[in-house]
Coordinates of C-alpha atoms in Angstrom, one line a residue:
M1 CA 0.0 0.1 0.0
T2 CA 2.8 2.3 0.9
V3 CA 4.6 1.6 -2.4
T4 CA 1.4 2.0 -4.4
A5 CA 0.6 5.3 -2.6
T6 CA 3.9 6.7 -3.3
S7 CA 3.6 5.7 -7.1
V8 CA 0.2 7.3 -7.3
D9 CA 1.4 10.5 -5.3
E10 CA 4.6 11.2 -7.3
P11 CA 2.9 12.4 -10.4
E12 CA 0.6 14.7 -8.3
Q13 CA 3.8 16.1 -6.9
L14 CA 5.7 16.6 -10.3
E15 CA 2.7 18.0 -12.2
P16 CA 2.2 21.4 -10.5
Q17 CA 6.1 22.0 -11.2
A18 CA 5.8 21.2 -14.7
A19 CA 3.0 23.4 -15.3
P20 CA 4.5 26.8 -14.7
A21 CA 7.4 25.8 -16.9
S22 CA 5.1 25.1 -19.7
R23 CA 2.9 28.3 -19.2
G24 CA 6.2 30.2 -19.1
A25 CA 7.4 28.7 -22.3
R26 CA 4.2 29.6 -23.9
R27 CA 4.3 33.1 -22.5
V28 CA 7.7 33.6 -24.1
R29 CA 6.6 32.3 -27.3
R30 CA 3.9 34.7 -27.5
L31 CA 5.9 37.6 -26.3
V32 CA 9.0 37.4 -28.4
P33 CA 7.0 37.8 -31.7
A34 CA 5.2 40.5 -30.2
A35 CA 8.3 42.4 -29.0
A36 CA 10.1 41.7 -32.3
A37 CA 7.1 43.1 -34.2
T38 CA 6.9 46.2 -32.1
L39 CA 10.7 46.9 -32.2
S40 CA 10.8 46.3 -36.0
G41 CA 8.1 49.1 -36.2
V42 CA 10.3 51.4 -34.3
L43 CA 13.3 50.3 -36.3
L44 CA 11.3 51.5 -39.6
Y45 CA 10.5 54.8 -37.8
V46 CA 14.1 55.2 -37.2
S47 CA 14.7 55.0 -40.9
F48 CA 13.0 58.1 -41.8
P49 CA 14.0 61.5 -42.0
P50 CA 15.5 63.8 -40.5
R51 CA 17.7 60.7 -40.1
T52 CA 19.4 59.3 -43.3
L53 CA 19.3 55.7 -42.2
W54 CA 17.1 54.6 -44.9
W55 CA 18.6 51.1 -45.2
L56 CA 17.1 50.3 -41.8
A57 CA 13.7 49.7 -43.5
L58 CA 15.3 46.5 -44.7
P59 CA 16.0 44.7 -41.5
A60 CA 12.6 46.2 -40.1
F61 CA 10.9 44.3 -42.8
A62 CA 13.1 41.2 -42.4
V63 CA 12.1 41.0 -38.7
L64 CA 8.6 41.5 -39.5
G65 CA 8.7 38.6 -42.0
W66 CA 10.1 36.5 -39.3
A67 CA 7.2 37.4 -36.9
L68 CA 4.5 36.8 -39.3
R69 CA 5.7 33.6 -41.3
D70 CA 3.5 30.6 -40.7
R71 CA 1.2 32.4 -38.1
T72 CA -2.6 32.4 -38.3
W73 CA -4.3 35.4 -39.7
K74 CA -5.4 36.5 -36.1
A75 CA -2.1 36.4 -35.0
G76 CA -0.9 38.3 -37.8
L77 CA -3.6 40.8 -37.2
G78 CA -2.2 41.5 -33.5
L79 CA 1.3 41.4 -34.8
G80 CA 0.7 43.7 -37.5
Y81 CA -1.1 46.1 -35.2
L82 CA 2.0 46.1 -32.8
F83 CA 4.3 47.0 -35.8
G84 CA 2.1 49.7 -37.0
L85 CA 2.2 51.3 -33.4
G86 CA 5.8 50.9 -33.2
F87 CA 6.1 52.8 -36.6
L88 CA 3.5 55.4 -36.4
L89 CA 3.4 56.6 -32.9
P90 CA 6.8 58.1 -33.0
L91 CA 6.5 59.2 -36.6
L92 CA 3.4 61.0 -36.0
V93 CA 4.1 62.6 -32.6
W94 CA 4.4 66.0 -34.3
T95 CA 0.5 65.9 -34.7
G96 CA 0.1 66.5 -31.0
V97 CA 2.6 69.5 -30.6
E98 CA 0.0 72.1 -30.1
V99 CA -3.3 70.1 -29.6
G100 CA -2.0 67.7 -27.0
P101 CA -1.7 63.8 -27.2
G102 CA -5.4 62.9 -27.9
P103 CA -5.6 63.6 -31.6
W104 CA -2.1 62.1 -32.0
L105 CA -2.7 58.9 -30.2
A106 CA -6.1 58.8 -32.0
L107 CA -4.6 59.0 -35.5
A108 CA -1.9 56.5 -34.8
V109 CA -4.3 54.0 -33.5
V110 CA -6.5 54.4 -36.2
E111 CA -3.9 54.3 -38.9
A112 CA -2.5 51.2 -37.3
V113 CA -5.6 49.3 -38.1
F114 CA -4.6 49.4 -41.6
V115 CA -1.1 47.8 -40.9
A116 CA -3.0 45.3 -38.7
L117 CA -4.9 44.1 -41.7
V118 CA -1.8 44.0 -43.9
G119 CA -0.3 41.8 -41.1
A120 CA -3.2 39.3 -41.3
G121 CA -2.7 39.2 -45.0
I122 CA 1.0 38.5 -44.9
A123 CA 0.5 35.9 -42.3
M124 CA -1.8 34.1 -44.7
V125 CA 0.4 34.4 -47.8
S126 CA 3.6 33.4 -46.0
R127 CA 2.9 29.9 -46.9
L128 CA 2.7 30.3 -50.4
P129 CA 5.7 30.1 -53.0
A130 CA 7.4 33.1 -53.6
W131 CA 5.6 34.6 -50.3
P132 CA 7.9 37.9 -50.3
L133 CA 6.4 39.0 -53.7
W134 CA 2.8 38.4 -52.2
A135 CA 3.6 40.0 -48.9
A136 CA 5.3 43.2 -50.4
A137 CA 2.3 43.6 -52.6
L138 CA 0.0 43.5 -49.6
W139 CA 1.8 46.2 -48.0
I140 CA 1.4 48.6 -50.9
A141 CA -2.2 47.5 -51.2
G142 CA -2.5 48.7 -47.4
E143 CA -0.8 52.0 -48.5
A144 CA -3.1 52.5 -51.1
A145 CA -6.1 51.9 -48.7
R146 CA -4.6 54.3 -46.1
A147 CA -4.2 57.1 -48.7
R148 CA -7.9 57.1 -49.6
A149 CA -9.6 56.3 -46.2
P150 CA -11.1 57.6 -44.0
F151 CA -11.8 61.2 -44.7
G152 CA -9.6 61.4 -48.0
G153 CA -6.8 59.2 -46.5
F154 CA -3.8 59.9 -44.9
P155 CA -0.6 58.9 -46.9
W156 CA 2.0 60.1 -44.2
G157 CA 4.4 57.3 -43.6
K158 CA 4.7 55.6 -47.1
I159 CA 7.6 53.6 -47.2
A160 CA 8.5 55.7 -50.3
F161 CA 9.0 58.8 -48.3
G162 CA 11.7 57.4 -46.3
Q163 CA 13.9 56.6 -49.1
A164 CA 14.8 60.0 -50.3
D165 CA 18.7 59.3 -49.6
G166 CA 18.5 55.6 -50.5
V167 CA 19.7 53.6 -53.5
F168 CA 16.0 52.7 -54.3
L169 CA 15.1 56.3 -55.0
P170 CA 15.4 56.3 -58.8
L171 CA 12.7 53.7 -58.8
A172 CA 10.2 56.6 -58.2
A173 CA 10.7 57.8 -61.7
A174 CA 10.0 54.4 -63.0
G175 CA 6.8 53.6 -61.2
G176 CA 6.0 56.2 -58.5
T177 CA 5.9 55.7 -54.8
P178 CA 4.0 52.3 -55.0
V179 CA 7.0 50.8 -57.2
L180 CA 9.7 52.5 -54.7
G181 CA 7.9 51.3 -51.7
F182 CA 7.3 47.8 -53.1
A183 CA 11.0 47.6 -53.9
V184 CA 12.1 48.3 -50.4
V185 CA 9.6 45.9 -48.7
L186 CA 10.4 43.1 -51.2
C187 CA 13.9 43.5 -50.5
G188 CA 13.4 43.4 -46.7
F189 CA 11.2 40.3 -46.7
G190 CA 13.7 38.6 -49.2
L191 CA 16.6 39.3 -46.8
Y192 CA 14.7 37.2 -44.0
E193 CA 13.9 34.4 -46.6
I194 CA 17.6 34.2 -47.6
V195 CA 18.5 33.8 -43.8
R196 CA 15.6 31.4 -43.5
Q197 CA 16.8 29.0 -46.4
V198 CA 20.2 29.1 -45.1
V199 CA 19.4 28.1 -41.5
D200 CA 17.0 25.4 -42.7
G201 CA 19.4 23.9 -45.2
R202 CA 22.2 23.7 -42.6
R203 CA 19.6 21.9 -40.4
T204 CA 18.2 19.5 -42.7
G205 CA 21.2 19.1 -45.1
V206 CA 18.7 19.9 -48.0
V207 CA 18.8 22.8 -50.2
R208 CA 15.6 23.8 -51.9
R209 CA 16.9 25.3 -55.0
G210 CA 13.7 26.8 -56.2
A211 CA 12.9 28.5 -52.9
A212 CA 16.6 29.8 -52.5
A213 CA 16.4 31.2 -56.1
V214 CA 13.2 33.1 -55.1
A215 CA 14.8 34.4 -52.0
L216 CA 17.9 35.7 -53.9
L217 CA 15.7 37.3 -56.7
S218 CA 13.5 39.0 -54.2
V219 CA 16.7 41.0 -53.1
A220 CA 18.6 41.1 -56.5
V221 CA 15.6 42.4 -58.6
P222 CA 14.8 45.6 -56.5
V223 CA 18.5 46.6 -56.3
V224 CA 19.2 45.9 -59.9
G225 CA 16.0 47.7 -60.9
A226 CA 17.3 50.6 -58.9
L227 CA 20.5 50.7 -60.5
A228 CA 18.9 50.5 -64.1
A229 CA 16.4 53.1 -63.2
R230 CA 19.4 55.7 -62.6
S231 CA 19.1 56.4 -66.4
L232 CA 15.7 57.8 -65.9
V233 CA 16.9 60.6 -63.5
S234 CA 18.4 63.7 -64.9
D235 CA 18.7 67.4 -63.9
K236 CA 19.6 68.7 -67.4
A237 CA 17.6 71.6 -68.6
E238 CA 15.2 70.7 -71.4
D239 CA 13.3 74.0 -71.9
G240 CA 16.0 76.5 -70.6
T241 CA 16.4 77.7 -67.1
A242 CA 14.6 79.9 -64.7
T243 CA 15.8 82.0 -61.6
V244 CA 13.6 81.4 -58.6
A245 CA 13.4 83.1 -55.4
V246 CA 12.0 81.3 -52.3
I247 CA 10.9 83.5 -49.4
Q248 CA 10.6 82.3 -45.8
G249 CA 9.4 85.2 -43.6
N250 CA 9.1 83.5 -40.4
V251 CA 6.4 84.1 -37.9
P252 CA 6.4 86.0 -34.5
R253 CA 6.4 82.9 -32.5
S254 CA 5.6 79.2 -33.1
G255 CA 2.2 77.6 -32.3
L256 CA -1.4 78.0 -33.3
E257 CA -1.6 81.5 -32.1
F258 CA 0.2 82.7 -35.0
N259 CA -3.1 82.9 -36.8
A260 CA -4.0 85.8 -34.4
Q261 CA -1.0 87.7 -35.5
R262 CA -2.0 87.3 -39.3
R263 CA -0.7 90.9 -40.3
A264 CA 2.5 90.3 -38.6
V265 CA 3.1 87.1 -40.7
L266 CA 2.3 89.2 -43.8
D267 CA 4.5 91.8 -42.8
H268 CA 7.4 89.5 -42.1
H269 CA 7.1 88.1 -45.8
A270 CA 6.8 91.3 -47.4
R271 CA 9.8 92.8 -45.3
E272 CA 12.0 89.7 -46.4
T273 CA 11.0 90.2 -50.2
E274 CA 11.8 94.0 -49.8
R275 CA 15.4 92.9 -48.3
L276 CA 15.7 90.5 -51.1
A277 CA 15.0 93.5 -53.7
A278 CA 17.6 95.4 -51.8
K279 CA 20.2 92.6 -52.4
I280 CA 19.2 92.5 -56.0
K281 CA 19.6 96.2 -56.5
A282 CA 23.1 96.1 -54.6
G283 CA 24.2 93.2 -57.1
K284 CA 24.6 90.6 -54.3
V285 CA 22.1 88.1 -55.8
A286 CA 20.7 87.7 -59.3
K287 CA 17.4 89.0 -60.1
P288 CA 14.7 86.1 -60.0
D289 CA 12.3 85.7 -62.7
F290 CA 9.5 85.1 -60.0
V291 CA 9.2 84.7 -56.2
L292 CA 7.5 82.1 -54.3
W293 CA 5.8 82.7 -51.0
P294 CA 4.5 80.0 -48.5
E295 CA 1.3 78.7 -47.6
N296 CA -0.7 81.0 -45.2
S297 CA 1.9 83.9 -45.7
S298 CA -1.2 86.1 -45.8
D299 CA -3.9 85.1 -43.9
I300 CA -5.5 88.3 -44.4
D301 CA -7.6 88.1 -47.5
P302 CA -6.2 90.6 -50.0
F303 CA -9.3 90.8 -52.1
T304 CA -11.5 92.3 -49.2
N305 CA -8.8 94.0 -47.1
P306 CA -7.1 96.9 -48.7
D307 CA -4.2 97.1 -46.3
A308 CA -3.2 93.5 -46.9
R309 CA -3.5 94.2 -50.7
A310 CA -1.3 97.3 -50.4
V311 CA 1.4 95.3 -48.6
I312 CA 1.5 92.6 -51.1
D313 CA 1.5 95.1 -54.0
S314 CA 4.3 97.0 -52.4
A315 CA 6.4 93.9 -52.1
A316 CA 5.8 92.8 -55.5
K317 CA 6.8 96.3 -57.0
A318 CA 10.0 96.3 -54.9
V319 CA 11.2 93.2 -56.4
G320 CA 9.8 93.6 -59.7
V321 CA 8.6 90.3 -60.6
P322 CA 5.4 88.2 -60.3
I323 CA 5.0 86.5 -56.6
S324 CA 2.7 83.6 -55.7
V325 CA 1.2 84.4 -52.5
G326 CA -0.3 82.0 -50.1
G327 CA -3.8 83.5 -48.7
V328 CA -6.8 82.5 -46.9
V329 CA -9.6 83.8 -48.9
E330 CA -13.4 83.9 -48.4
R331 CA -15.6 84.0 -51.5
D332 CA -19.3 83.3 -51.8
G333 CA -19.5 82.4 -48.1
K334 CA -16.7 79.7 -48.5
L335 CA -13.2 79.6 -46.9
Y336 CA -10.2 78.7 -49.3
N337 CA -6.5 78.0 -48.8
E338 CA -5.5 79.8 -51.8
Q339 CA -2.4 80.6 -53.9
I340 CA -2.5 83.9 -55.8
L341 CA -0.6 84.9 -58.8
W342 CA 0.4 88.6 -58.2
D343 CA 1.8 90.7 -60.7
P344 CA 3.7 94.0 -59.8
A345 CA 1.9 95.9 -62.5
K346 CA -1.4 94.3 -62.6
G347 CA -2.2 92.8 -59.2
A348 CA -3.9 89.5 -58.8
L349 CA -4.1 87.5 -62.1
D350 CA -4.9 83.9 -61.1
T351 CA -5.6 81.8 -58.2
Y352 CA -5.3 78.0 -57.2
D353 CA -7.5 76.7 -54.4
K354 CA -6.1 73.7 -52.5
R355 CA -8.0 70.6 -53.5
Q356 CA -6.8 68.1 -50.7
V357 CA -7.8 69.8 -47.4
Q358 CA -6.7 68.3 -44.4
P359 CA -9.1 66.6 -42.1
F360 CA -9.0 68.0 -38.5
G361 CA -6.7 70.6 -39.5
E362 CA -8.5 72.5 -42.3
Y363 CA -12.0 71.0 -41.9
L364 CA -13.6 68.9 -39.2
P365 CA -15.4 65.6 -40.1
L366 CA -17.8 64.7 -37.2
R367 CA -17.9 68.2 -35.8
S368 CA -20.8 67.7 -33.5
L369 CA -19.4 64.6 -32.2
L370 CA -15.8 66.1 -31.6
G371 CA -17.4 69.1 -30.1
A372 CA -19.2 67.0 -27.6
I373 CA -15.9 65.4 -26.4
N374 CA -13.7 68.5 -26.4
K375 CA -15.0 72.0 -27.5
N376 CA -11.4 73.2 -27.8
W377 CA -11.1 71.0 -30.8
T378 CA -13.9 72.6 -32.7
S379 CA -12.7 76.1 -31.7
M380 CA -9.5 75.4 -33.4
V381 CA -11.1 75.0 -36.8
R382 CA -14.1 77.3 -36.5
Q383 CA -14.9 77.3 -40.2
D384 CA -14.3 74.4 -42.6
F385 CA -12.1 75.1 -45.7
S386 CA -13.8 74.3 -49.0
R387 CA -11.9 72.4 -51.7
G388 CA -10.8 73.6 -55.0
T389 CA -11.5 72.0 -58.2
E390 CA -8.9 72.9 -60.7
P391 CA -5.3 72.1 -61.0
G392 CA -2.9 74.8 -60.1
V393 CA -0.2 75.6 -62.9
F394 CA 0.7 79.4 -63.0
T395 CA 2.4 81.0 -65.7
M396 CA 5.0 83.2 -64.0
A397 CA 7.4 85.1 -66.4
G398 CA 6.9 82.2 -69.0
T399 CA 7.4 79.5 -66.7
K400 CA 4.8 76.9 -65.9
V401 CA 5.0 76.5 -62.0
G402 CA 2.8 73.7 -60.7
L403 CA 1.4 74.0 -57.1
A404 CA 0.9 71.3 -54.4
T405 CA 0.0 73.1 -51.3
C406 CA 1.6 71.5 -48.2
Y407 CA -0.5 68.2 -47.3
E408 CA -1.0 67.8 -51.1
A409 CA 2.6 66.8 -51.5
A410 CA 1.6 63.5 -49.8
F411 CA -0.8 62.4 -52.5
D412 CA 0.3 61.1 -55.5
W413 CA -2.4 62.4 -57.8
A414 CA -2.3 66.0 -56.5
V415 CA 1.3 66.4 -57.8
R416 CA 1.2 64.3 -60.9
D417 CA -2.0 66.3 -62.1
N418 CA 0.3 69.4 -62.2
I419 CA 2.7 67.8 -64.4
T420 CA 0.1 66.3 -67.0
H421 CA -1.2 70.0 -67.1
G422 CA 2.2 71.3 -68.3
A423 CA 4.1 72.2 -65.2
Q424 CA 7.8 72.6 -65.8
I425 CA 8.7 73.0 -62.1
I426 CA 6.7 72.2 -58.8
S427 CA 6.2 74.3 -55.8
V428 CA 5.1 73.0 -52.4
P429 CA 4.2 76.1 -50.4
S430 CA 3.7 74.9 -46.7
N431 CA 3.2 76.2 -43.3
N432 CA 4.8 74.3 -40.5
A433 CA 4.5 77.1 -37.9
T434 CA 1.9 75.0 -35.8
F435 CA 4.4 72.0 -35.5
D436 CA 7.2 74.0 -33.8
R437 CA 10.5 72.3 -34.1
S438 CA 9.4 68.8 -34.9
E439 CA 10.3 66.2 -37.6
M440 CA 7.4 67.1 -39.5
T441 CA 9.2 69.7 -41.8
Y442 CA 11.8 67.2 -42.6
Q443 CA 9.4 64.3 -43.3
Q444 CA 7.7 66.7 -45.7
L445 CA 11.0 67.7 -47.2
A446 CA 11.6 64.1 -48.1
M447 CA 8.5 63.7 -49.7
S448 CA 9.2 66.7 -51.9
R449 CA 12.6 65.1 -52.9
V450 CA 10.8 61.9 -54.1
R451 CA 8.4 64.0 -56.0
A452 CA 11.3 65.6 -57.8
V453 CA 12.7 62.3 -58.9
E454 CA 9.2 60.8 -59.4
H455 CA 8.5 63.5 -62.1
S456 CA 12.0 64.7 -63.0
R457 CA 11.1 68.4 -62.0
T458 CA 12.8 70.8 -59.7
V459 CA 10.8 71.3 -56.6
T460 CA 10.8 74.5 -54.6
V461 CA 9.6 74.4 -50.9
P462 CA 8.6 77.8 -49.6
V463 CA 7.8 77.4 -45.7
T464 CA 6.8 80.0 -43.2
S465 CA 9.1 79.0 -40.5
G466 CA 10.4 75.4 -41.1
V467 CA 12.9 74.5 -43.7
S468 CA 12.5 76.1 -47.2
A469 CA 14.5 74.5 -49.9
V470 CA 15.4 74.1 -53.7
I471 CA 15.4 70.6 -54.8
M472 CA 16.8 69.6 -58.2
P473 CA 15.1 67.0 -60.5
D474 CA 17.7 64.4 -59.2
G475 CA 16.4 64.6 -55.6
K476 CA 19.3 66.8 -54.3
I477 CA 18.9 69.8 -52.0
T478 CA 21.0 72.6 -53.4
Q479 CA 19.9 75.3 -50.9
K480 CA 17.9 75.4 -47.8
T481 CA 17.2 77.5 -44.9
G482 CA 17.2 77.0 -41.0
M483 CA 14.1 76.7 -38.9
F484 CA 12.2 79.8 -37.6
V485 CA 14.6 82.4 -39.3
A486 CA 13.7 84.8 -42.1
D487 CA 15.8 84.0 -45.3
S488 CA 15.5 83.9 -49.0
L489 CA 16.9 81.4 -51.5
V490 CA 17.6 82.4 -55.3
Q491 CA 18.7 80.0 -57.5
K492 CA 18.9 79.2 -61.4
V493 CA 16.9 76.0 -61.9
P494 CA 16.5 73.7 -65.0
L495 CA 13.1 73.8 -66.5
R496 CA 12.0 70.3 -68.0
S497 CA 8.9 69.0 -69.9
S498 CA 9.4 65.5 -70.6
Q499 CA 7.5 63.0 -68.4
T500 CA 8.9 60.0 -66.6
P501 CA 7.4 56.5 -67.0
A502 CA 5.9 57.2 -63.5
T503 CA 4.1 60.3 -64.7
R504 CA 2.7 58.5 -67.8
L505 CA 1.7 55.5 -65.9
G506 CA -0.1 57.2 -63.0
I507 CA -2.1 54.9 -61.0
L508 CA -1.5 51.7 -63.1
P509 CA 1.6 50.4 -61.1
E510 CA -0.5 50.8 -57.8
M511 CA -3.5 49.0 -59.5
V512 CA -1.4 46.0 -60.6
L513 CA 0.3 45.6 -57.1
V514 CA -3.2 45.8 -55.6
L515 CA -4.2 42.9 -58.0
V516 CA -1.2 40.8 -57.4
A517 CA -1.9 41.3 -53.5
A518 CA -5.5 40.1 -54.1
G519 CA -4.2 37.2 -56.0
G520 CA -2.1 36.2 -53.4
L521 CA -4.9 36.4 -50.8
G522 CA -7.2 34.3 -53.1
W523 CA -4.5 31.6 -53.6
S524 CA -3.9 31.4 -49.9
V525 CA -7.7 31.1 -49.1
A526 CA -8.1 28.5 -51.9
A527 CA -5.1 26.5 -50.3
V528 CA -6.9 26.4 -47.0
V529 CA -10.3 25.4 -48.4
R530 CA -8.4 22.6 -50.2
G531 CA -6.6 21.4 -47.3
R532 CA -9.8 21.3 -45.2
R533 CA -11.4 19.1 -47.9
N534 CA -8.7 16.7 -48.1
D535 CA -8.4 16.3 -44.1
P536 CA -11.2 14.7 -42.5
L537 CA -10.5 16.1 -39.1
Q538 CA -10.4 19.7 -40.4
G539 CA -13.5 21.9 -40.6

């Protein structure tokens, strides 16, 4: 009896000791992929400007590939969400500089949902042959969705926008931001697949040549494609040159309150233009063919306020050339964020109304709901801006200048539309005063560099207080200002009229990649259904 009792009791004593070890192992198995997904998202953020560590995007996606491969779609959903938060929370922190953490956190939490859905899809296709291809296409499909919804979309954080200093940049001229982003993501997943094939080969002693070839091609094709696309990048003048002046007038102080000092902001930009006129008269700089002011450089409507009109007119006469003025204009009871072509002799000749207005910044969706939550939010945007309907291409001293106002530079269609309407250079007038000294201005500057290569155009970036710059068609910055200083940039730039493949193809590369992603998902679902039919224990 004693022996029997002991033999029966022993398992009861050992079982409680084994259980915690098992639970601990399961916990580790869950936590390691979650930590890896989060940290790889942070790594992707570090690859973005103002840092020039573009190459960190590759190991970021390699680690994400490891975390997602062979997972269920539910696990992929959670891991993708953690990756999205790791990336977007630090990337978008500037959105809360003046309004507090609430809108910043809400934006990152919502945008990360798109990344979560992509993570679920990648987990599903990770069992397919050539899975890096399907996975990279899924990422671009996620970016395409994020650029369109909700409230008109939010493309900030596209992988392409982190590659202004990278070797893959020429691919922007071949197929735009979707092709550039696809190449980076494919290369990252391909790097992980190469490592996986090497490890599996050493463990099993078997080399799967087909899978190894796919892994190598996933890395080699984007790199070779980028090298080949360099022939599409040129800063040579096709239609002569133009001397352009970019004015950064600065603001009295940073923050949202600068809107209450509208006259001071206008005076700052007029004064800097007059300083430029004095430098021209003294022979210190060349006389420009035209001058570009930033967005919101005159928040006083010059069409209804004679004092604002007089200040702008005086500045234009002093410099003696046309000026593109960023104004806030009310017309027929509607408010517009407008660029105004101001001639020194004839006054206002043409206007461009911003078409892609910023939700929660220039208009408030769900205004009544937001007001119920926090009345301060609705008071910041008292009246919604209306959208323009026509592309903005000003003819300034014979040069066709395409206008993409601030937020519009993030949208593929908004910039391309200017080129197809004849723009020889692009101007991105912006106002970054509400974001203080955050990374926002550098992130936006990188977008403009990508756009320069994408469409092979000089891009000028006149900013109220951030970093104004002149960018050549090859994406190189030739001049730039400091932050929160009054300054002017004058430079002779090449005029170009030819269209890159990216310009001609437009949305087509993105559509193809979305179809590839859909094909991969369809194949994955079909494989699961076949597996259940063939296995009587399934489903």
